[in-house]
CSV table of C-alpha atoms in Angstrom, one decimal:
chain,number,residue,atom,x,y,z
A,1397,MET,CA,92.8,115.5,76.6
A,1398,ASP,CA,89.5,114.3,75.4
A,1399,ARG,CA,86.5,112.4,77.5
A,1400,ALA,CA,87.9,109.0,77.4
A,1401,GLU,CA,90.7,110.1,78.8
A,1402,LEU,CA,89.0,111.8,81.2
A,1403,LYS,CA,87.6,109.3,82.6
A,1404,THR,CA,90.6,106.4,82.4
A,1405,GLN,CA,92.0,109.4,84.7
A,1406,LEU,CA,88.9,110.0,87.2
A,1407,VAL,CA,89.5,106.1,87.6
A,1408,ARG,CA,92.5,105.7,88.5
A,1409,LEU,CA,92.6,108.5,91.2
A,1410,ILE,CA,89.2,107.1,92.3
A,1411,ARG,CA,91.1,103.5,92.8
A,1412,SER,CA,94.3,105.3,94.3
A,1413,ARG,CA,91.8,107.1,97.1
A,1414,ILE,CA,88.9,104.9,97.4
A,1415,GLU,CA,90.4,102.7,100.3
A,1416,SER,CA,91.0,106.1,102.8
A,1417,HIS,CA,88.1,107.6,101.2
A,1418,ILE,CA,86.0,105.3,103.1
A,1419,VAL,CA,85.8,103.8,106.3
A,1420,ASP,CA,84.3,101.9,108.5
A,1421,VAL,CA,84.2,103.4,112.6
A,1422,SER,CA,80.8,101.1,113.2
A,1423,GLY,CA,82.6,99.2,115.5
A,1424,ALA,CA,81.1,96.7,114.8
A,1425,GLU,CA,80.4,93.2,112.3
A,1426,PRO,CA,78.9,94.4,108.5
A,1427,ARG,CA,75.4,92.6,108.7
A,1428,ASP,CA,72.7,93.8,105.9
A,1429,ALA,CA,73.5,97.2,105.4
A,1430,ALA,CA,75.8,99.6,107.2
A,1431,ILE,CA,74.6,103.0,107.5
A,1432,TYR,CA,76.2,105.7,105.8
A,1433,THR,CA,77.5,109.3,105.9
A,1434,LEU,CA,79.3,111.6,103.2
A,1435,SER,CA,80.7,115.0,103.7
A,1436,ASP,CA,83.5,116.4,102.8
A,1437,PRO,CA,87.0,115.4,103.0
A,1438,ARG,CA,88.9,118.4,104.9
A,1439,ASP,CA,86.2,118.5,108.2
A,1440,VAL,CA,85.1,115.1,107.9
A,1441,ARG,CA,81.9,116.5,110.9
A,1442,MET,CA,80.1,118.1,108.4
A,1443,VAL,CA,77.6,115.3,107.2
A,1444,ARG,CA,76.2,116.3,103.9
A,1445,TYR,CA,74.4,113.1,103.4
A,1446,VAL,CA,73.3,109.8,105.3
A,1447,GLY,CA,72.5,106.7,103.0
A,1448,GLN,CA,71.8,102.8,103.7
A,1449,THR,CA,73.3,100.0,101.3
A,1450,SER,CA,74.1,96.4,101.7
A,1451,CYS,CA,77.6,97.4,100.4
A,1452,PRO,CA,79.4,100.8,100.9
A,1453,ARG,CA,82.3,100.4,97.9
A,1454,ARG,CA,79.7,100.1,95.8
A,1455,ARG,CA,77.6,102.3,97.0
A,1456,TYR,CA,80.4,105.2,97.1
A,1457,LEU,CA,80.7,104.6,93.3
A,1458,GLN,CA,77.6,105.1,92.3
A,1459,HIS,CA,77.9,108.2,94.1
A,1460,LEU,CA,81.0,109.1,91.9
A,1461,GLY,CA,79.8,107.4,88.5
A,1462,ALA,CA,76.3,110.2,88.9
A,1463,ALA,CA,78.1,113.5,89.1
A,1464,LYS,CA,79.3,112.3,85.8
A,1465,LEU,CA,82.4,113.7,87.2
A,1466,TRP,CA,84.3,113.2,83.5
A,1467,LEU,CA,81.9,116.1,82.3
A,1468,PRO,CA,83.0,119.5,81.9
A,1469,ASN,CA,80.8,122.0,83.6
A,1470,GLU,CA,80.0,123.7,79.9
A,1471,LEU,CA,78.7,119.7,79.0
A,1472,PRO,CA,74.2,119.2,80.9
A,1473,TRP,CA,74.4,116.9,82.2
A,1474,TRP,CA,71.7,115.1,84.4
A,1475,ILE,CA,70.2,112.0,87.3
A,1476,LYS,CA,68.0,110.6,86.9
A,1477,ARG,CA,66.2,111.8,90.2
A,1478,PRO,CA,66.5,115.0,90.4
A,1479,ASP,CA,66.0,114.6,94.1
A,1480,MET,CA,69.1,114.0,94.0
A,1481,ARG,CA,70.6,116.7,92.1
A,1482,SER,CA,72.2,118.2,94.3
A,1483,LEU,CA,73.7,116.1,95.9
A,1484,TYR,CA,75.5,115.7,93.0
A,1485,GLN,CA,76.5,119.1,92.0
A,1486,TRP,CA,77.7,119.2,95.8
A,1487,ILE,CA,80.5,115.7,94.5
A,1488,ARG,CA,81.6,118.3,91.5
A,1489,ASN,CA,82.5,120.6,93.3
A,1490,LEU,CA,84.3,119.2,95.7
A,1491,TYR,CA,86.2,117.5,92.3
A,1492,ARG,CA,86.3,120.5,90.6
A,1493,ASP,CA,88.3,121.9,93.7
A,1494,GLU,CA,91.8,120.2,93.1
A,1495,HIS,CA,89.7,116.8,92.6
A,1496,ARG,CA,88.3,116.8,96.2
A,1497,LEU,CA,86.4,113.1,96.9
A,1498,PRO,CA,84.0,112.8,99.1
A,1499,VAL,CA,83.9,110.6,102.0
A,1500,MET,CA,82.5,107.9,102.9
A,1501,VAL,CA,82.2,107.3,106.9
A,1502,VAL,CA,79.6,103.6,107.9
A,1503,THR,CA,78.8,104.7,111.3
A,1504,ALA,CA,76.7,101.3,111.8
A,1505,TRP,CA,75.3,98.4,110.5
A,1506,ALA,CA,71.6,97.4,110.6
A,1507,LYS,CA,69.8,94.3,109.1
A,1508,ALA,CA,68.0,95.0,106.7
A,1509,PRO,CA,64.2,95.2,108.1
A,1510,ASP,CA,65.9,98.4,110.8
A,1511,ALA,CA,67.9,100.1,107.6
A,1512,ARG,CA,65.8,102.8,107.5
A,1513,ALA,CA,64.9,103.4,110.6
A,1514,SER,CA,68.2,103.4,111.5
A,1515,GLU,CA,69.1,105.8,108.4
A,1516,ARG,CA,66.3,108.1,109.7
A,1517,ASP,CA,67.3,108.2,112.9
A,1518,LEU,CA,70.9,109.3,111.7
A,1519,ILE,CA,69.9,111.4,108.9
A,1520,PHE,CA,66.7,113.3,111.9
A,1521,GLU,CA,70.4,113.1,114.5
A,1522,HIS,CA,72.4,115.2,111.9
A,1523,LEU,CA,69.7,117.7,111.6
A,1524,GLN,CA,69.4,118.4,114.8
A,1525,ARG,CA,72.9,119.5,114.7
A,1526,GLN,CA,71.8,121.5,112.1
A,1527,SER,CA,74.5,119.6,109.5
A,1528,PRO,CA,73.5,121.1,106.3
A,1529,LEU,CA,72.1,117.9,104.5
A,1530,PHE,CA,71.4,117.1,100.9
A,1531,ASN,CA,68.2,114.3,101.9
A,1532,ARG,CA,65.0,114.9,101.5
A,1533,GLU,CA,64.2,114.8,104.8
A,1534,ALA,CA,66.4,117.7,105.5
A,1535,GLU,CA,63.6,119.8,102.7
A,1536,ALA,CA,61.0,118.5,105.2
A,1537,VAL,CA,62.8,120.0,108.0
A,1538,GLN,CA,63.0,123.3,106.6
A,1539,ILE,CA,59.5,123.1,105.4
A,1540,GLN,CA,58.1,122.1,109.0
A,1541,PRO,CA,60.6,123.2,111.1
A,1542,TYR,CA,58.3,121.2,114.3
A,1543,LEU,CA,58.9,117.4,113.5
A,1544,LEU,CA,62.2,118.0,115.1
């Protein structure tokens, strides 16, 4: 199967699963920014990434697109932001394991000026729980654990 066929097959897979892989548990009306987590579908409580977005569906698709799931493992691939490489490698590994895709859980909605603070609060909450996050803040805490 060539790359174009693989990409088409992947698009079909994502379309068939997207509704079940983006979940809003906030109980709130959507506002300016969704605060969300990404997790392995086998254990959604084990959060791997925390982010914010104005459009969860678009951001989820961006994460999958940046991981370049259609490329074979032997081919070199890269991302524009090296600090995100671990996250996208994790997504690629999930996909290689029975075509799993991460689950996005919207945990809260925030007004635009408060979104970054809400995101950071959730990051540090998960770091205190010792979640293995790929966020940059996780690296800073590993270097300077007294920040918690």
